[in-house]
Short mmCIF file of C-alpha atoms in Angstrom, two decimals:
data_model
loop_
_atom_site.label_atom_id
_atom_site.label_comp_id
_atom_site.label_asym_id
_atom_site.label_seq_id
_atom_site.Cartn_x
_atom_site.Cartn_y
_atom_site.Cartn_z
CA UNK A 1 -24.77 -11.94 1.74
CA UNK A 2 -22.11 -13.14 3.86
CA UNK A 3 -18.70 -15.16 2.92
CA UNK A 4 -16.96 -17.06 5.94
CA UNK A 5 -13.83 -17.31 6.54
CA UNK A 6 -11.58 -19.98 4.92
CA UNK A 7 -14.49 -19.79 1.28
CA UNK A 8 -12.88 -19.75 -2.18
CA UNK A 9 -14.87 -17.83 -4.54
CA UNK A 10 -13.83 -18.67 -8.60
CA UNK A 11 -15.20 -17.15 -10.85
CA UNK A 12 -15.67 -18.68 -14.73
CA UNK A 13 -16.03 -16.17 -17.65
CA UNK A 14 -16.23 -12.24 -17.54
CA UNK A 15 -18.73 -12.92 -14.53
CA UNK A 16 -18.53 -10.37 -11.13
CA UNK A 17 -20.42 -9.44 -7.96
CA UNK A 18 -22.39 -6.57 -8.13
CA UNK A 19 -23.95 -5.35 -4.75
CA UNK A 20 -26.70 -3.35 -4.98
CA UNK A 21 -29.15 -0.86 -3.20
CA UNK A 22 -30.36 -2.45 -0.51
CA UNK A 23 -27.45 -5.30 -0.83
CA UNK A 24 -24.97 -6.13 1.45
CA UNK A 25 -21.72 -7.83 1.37
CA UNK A 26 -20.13 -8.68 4.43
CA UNK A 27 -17.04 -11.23 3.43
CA UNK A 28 -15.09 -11.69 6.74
CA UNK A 29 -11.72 -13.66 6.85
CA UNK A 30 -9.39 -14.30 9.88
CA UNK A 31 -5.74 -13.57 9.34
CA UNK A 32 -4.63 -17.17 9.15
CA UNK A 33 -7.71 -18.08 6.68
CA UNK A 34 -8.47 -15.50 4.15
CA UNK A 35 -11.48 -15.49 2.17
CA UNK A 36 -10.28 -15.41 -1.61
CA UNK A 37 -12.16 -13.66 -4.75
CA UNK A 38 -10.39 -15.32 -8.04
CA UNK A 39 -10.77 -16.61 -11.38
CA UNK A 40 -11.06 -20.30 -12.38
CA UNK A 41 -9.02 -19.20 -15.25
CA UNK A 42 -6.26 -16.98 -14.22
CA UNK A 43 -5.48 -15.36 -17.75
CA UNK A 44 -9.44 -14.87 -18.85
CA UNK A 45 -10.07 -13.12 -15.35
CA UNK A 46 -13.31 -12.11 -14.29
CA UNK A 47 -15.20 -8.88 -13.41
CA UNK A 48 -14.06 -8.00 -10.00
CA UNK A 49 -16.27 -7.29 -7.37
CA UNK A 50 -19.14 -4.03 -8.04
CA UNK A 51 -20.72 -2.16 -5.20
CA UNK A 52 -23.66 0.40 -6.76
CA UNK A 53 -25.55 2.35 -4.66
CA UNK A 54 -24.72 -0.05 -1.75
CA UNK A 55 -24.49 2.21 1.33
CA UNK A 56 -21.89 1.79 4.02
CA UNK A 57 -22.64 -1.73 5.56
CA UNK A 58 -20.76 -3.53 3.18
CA UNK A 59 -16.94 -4.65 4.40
CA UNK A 60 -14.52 -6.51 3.39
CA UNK A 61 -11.43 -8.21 6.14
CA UNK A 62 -9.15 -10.46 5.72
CA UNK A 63 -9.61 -11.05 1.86
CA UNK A 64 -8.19 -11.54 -0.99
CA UNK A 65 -9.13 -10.13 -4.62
CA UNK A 66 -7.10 -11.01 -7.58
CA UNK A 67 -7.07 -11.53 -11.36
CA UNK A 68 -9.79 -9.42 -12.33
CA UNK A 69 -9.55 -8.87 -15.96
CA UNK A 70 -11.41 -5.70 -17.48
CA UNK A 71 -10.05 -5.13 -21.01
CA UNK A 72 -11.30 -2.59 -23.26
CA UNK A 73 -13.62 -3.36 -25.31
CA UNK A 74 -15.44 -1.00 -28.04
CA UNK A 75 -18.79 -2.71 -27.07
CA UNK A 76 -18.48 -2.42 -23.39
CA UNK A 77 -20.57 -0.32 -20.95
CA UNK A 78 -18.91 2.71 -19.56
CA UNK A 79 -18.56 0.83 -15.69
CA UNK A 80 -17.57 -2.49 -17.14
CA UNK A 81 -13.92 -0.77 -17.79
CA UNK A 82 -13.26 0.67 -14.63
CA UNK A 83 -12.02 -0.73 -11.22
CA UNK A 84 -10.24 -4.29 -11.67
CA UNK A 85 -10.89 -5.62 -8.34
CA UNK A 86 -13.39 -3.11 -6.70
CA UNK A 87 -15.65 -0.50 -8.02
CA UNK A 88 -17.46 1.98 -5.79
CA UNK A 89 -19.91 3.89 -7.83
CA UNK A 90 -23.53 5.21 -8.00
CA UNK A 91 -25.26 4.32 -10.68
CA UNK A 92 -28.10 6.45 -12.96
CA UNK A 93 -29.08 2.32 -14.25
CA UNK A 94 -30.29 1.67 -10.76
CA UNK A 95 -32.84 4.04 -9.94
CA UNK A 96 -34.83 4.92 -7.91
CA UNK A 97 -31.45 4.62 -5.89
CA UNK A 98 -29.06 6.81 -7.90
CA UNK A 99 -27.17 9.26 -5.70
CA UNK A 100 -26.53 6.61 -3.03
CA UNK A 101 -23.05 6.32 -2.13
CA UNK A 102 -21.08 3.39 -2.13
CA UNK A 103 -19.16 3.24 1.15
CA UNK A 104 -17.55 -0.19 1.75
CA UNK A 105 -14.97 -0.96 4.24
CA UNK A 106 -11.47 -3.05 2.64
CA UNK A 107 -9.63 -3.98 5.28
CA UNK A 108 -6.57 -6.01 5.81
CA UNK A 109 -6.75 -7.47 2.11
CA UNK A 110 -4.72 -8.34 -0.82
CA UNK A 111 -6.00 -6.73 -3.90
CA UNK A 112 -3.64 -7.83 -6.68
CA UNK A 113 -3.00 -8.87 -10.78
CA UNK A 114 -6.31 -7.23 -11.69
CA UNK A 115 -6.52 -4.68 -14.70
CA UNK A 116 -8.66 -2.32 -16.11
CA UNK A 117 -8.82 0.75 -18.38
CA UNK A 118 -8.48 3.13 -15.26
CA UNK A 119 -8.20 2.08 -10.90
CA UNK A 120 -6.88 -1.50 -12.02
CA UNK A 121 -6.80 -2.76 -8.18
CA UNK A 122 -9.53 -0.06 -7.19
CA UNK A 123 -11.84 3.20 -8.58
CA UNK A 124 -13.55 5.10 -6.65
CA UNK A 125 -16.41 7.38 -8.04
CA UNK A 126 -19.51 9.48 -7.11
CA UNK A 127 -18.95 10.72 -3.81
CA UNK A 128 -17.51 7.17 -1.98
CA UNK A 129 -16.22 7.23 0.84
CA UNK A 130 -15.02 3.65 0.88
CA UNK A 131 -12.76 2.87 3.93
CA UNK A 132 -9.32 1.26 2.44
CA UNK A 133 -6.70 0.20 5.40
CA UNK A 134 -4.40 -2.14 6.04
CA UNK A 135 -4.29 -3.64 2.62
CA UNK A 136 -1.40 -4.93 0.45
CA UNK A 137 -2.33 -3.72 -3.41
CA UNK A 138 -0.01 -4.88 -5.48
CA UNK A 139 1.10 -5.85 -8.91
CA UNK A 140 -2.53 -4.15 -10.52
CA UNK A 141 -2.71 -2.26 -13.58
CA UNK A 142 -4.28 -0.06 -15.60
CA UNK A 143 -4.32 0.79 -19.56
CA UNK A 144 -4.71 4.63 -18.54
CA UNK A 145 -4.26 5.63 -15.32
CA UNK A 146 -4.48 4.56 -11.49
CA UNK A 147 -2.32 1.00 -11.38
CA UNK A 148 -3.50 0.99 -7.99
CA UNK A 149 -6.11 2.91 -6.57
CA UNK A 150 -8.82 5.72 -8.51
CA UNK A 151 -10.24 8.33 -6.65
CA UNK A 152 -12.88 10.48 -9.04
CA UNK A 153 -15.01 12.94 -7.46
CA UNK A 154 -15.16 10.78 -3.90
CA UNK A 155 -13.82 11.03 -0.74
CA UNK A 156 -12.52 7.58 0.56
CA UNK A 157 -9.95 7.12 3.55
CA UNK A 158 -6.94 5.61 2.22
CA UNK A 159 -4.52 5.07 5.42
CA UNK A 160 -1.78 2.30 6.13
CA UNK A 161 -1.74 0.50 2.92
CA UNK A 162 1.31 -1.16 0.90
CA UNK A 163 0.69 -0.09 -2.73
CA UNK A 164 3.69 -1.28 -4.51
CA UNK A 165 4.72 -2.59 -8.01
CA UNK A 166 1.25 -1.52 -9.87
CA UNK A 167 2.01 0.40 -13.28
CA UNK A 168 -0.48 2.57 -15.97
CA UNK A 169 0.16 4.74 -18.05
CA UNK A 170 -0.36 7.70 -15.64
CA UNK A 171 0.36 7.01 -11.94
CA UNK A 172 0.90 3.33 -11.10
CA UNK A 173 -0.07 4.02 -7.78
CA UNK A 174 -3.05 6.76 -6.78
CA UNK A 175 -4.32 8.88 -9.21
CA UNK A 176 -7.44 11.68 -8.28
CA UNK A 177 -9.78 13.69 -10.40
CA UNK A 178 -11.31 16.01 -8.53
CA UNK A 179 -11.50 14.10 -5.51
CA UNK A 180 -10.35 14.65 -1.77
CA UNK A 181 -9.29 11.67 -0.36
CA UNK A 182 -7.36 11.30 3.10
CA UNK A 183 -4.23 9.52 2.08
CA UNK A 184 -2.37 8.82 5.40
CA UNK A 185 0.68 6.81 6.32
CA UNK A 186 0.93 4.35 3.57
CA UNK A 187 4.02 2.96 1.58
CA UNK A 188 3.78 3.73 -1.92
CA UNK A 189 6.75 2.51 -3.99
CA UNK A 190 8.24 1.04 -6.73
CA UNK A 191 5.09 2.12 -9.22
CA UNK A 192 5.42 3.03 -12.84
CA UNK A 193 5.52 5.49 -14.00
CA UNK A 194 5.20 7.17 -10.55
CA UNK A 195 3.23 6.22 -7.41
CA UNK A 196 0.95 9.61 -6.58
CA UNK A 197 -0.75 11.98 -9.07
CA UNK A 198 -3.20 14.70 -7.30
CA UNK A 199 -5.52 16.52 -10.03
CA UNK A 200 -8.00 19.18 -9.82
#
């Protein structure tokens, strides 16, 4: 699927955008007309944007991604908590294709006021190595842990970002679990309670 530049995309309800195996998202802005992921109703939210076993073709420039709402909910599936704006997992749901990577660029975005139990702006999981550059992710949070960004057994390149203002209760900004991302040259400040927390 591909967005062009200057498209608002509002969602109504706990409704996303999953991308699948064999999917591909390719949203493109321009720097003077952003293409903008939203909710029609601000304080509902809606279910962020979901690439599963997607590949690497998927990107995202020049966009923006905000009030995702992912509360916790007893009845809720393990993936429907996790990663506010973006979630880059594989998924055991969607064979045959389980064990395929999600790799998508995010580039030059705004990811920001999206929540989730854990990654409220972003998670990454099962081996992604999601490109994430140039972005301004801000004012996310998360009930547990990663305000910002949550890396979990992946690999992503995380270079040049702002990451500012996003709170949980563990690491506002990046948290990893037993990942090993490349975290390069980015601004991290003013998270609660802290902006970096490296695990195992």
């Amino acid at each position: 699927m591909t967005v062009e530049p200057g498209v608002v995309v509002k969602f109504a309800g706990h409704f996303g955008l999953t991308v699948g195996y064999r999917a591909t998202l390719r949203a493109r802005g321009r720097e003077t007309d952003n293409i903008v992921f939203t909710a029609m109703d601000t304080d509902e939210g809606w279910f962020g944007i979901r690439f599963v076993n997607s590949g690497a073709d998927d990107d995202l420039k020049y966009c923006t991604v905000e009030y995702a709402r992912k509360p916790y909910n007893a009845g809720s599936g393990y993936l429907d908590l996790l990663g506010g704006g973006i979630l880059c997992c594989s998924s055991w749901e969607a064979e045959p294709s389980y064990g395929v990577p999600s790799n998508p660029t995010i580039d030059h975005c705004l990811i920001a006021n999206n929540h989730a139990l854990s990654g409220g702006g972003i998670f990454c999981m099962d081996e992604s190595e999601a490109e994430i550059t140039y972005n301004a992710i801000v004012d996310n949070s998360a009930f547990i842990d990663g305000g910002a960004i949550y890396v979990e057994n992946s690999s992503p390149t995380i270079t040049n970002n702002i990451i500012a203002h996003n709170s949980a209760m563990d690491s506002g900004g990046i948290l990893t679990w037993y990942g090993t991302p490349s975290i390069i040259n980015n601004t991290i400040v003013h998270n609660r309670p802290n902006g970096l927390y490296l695990g195992p």
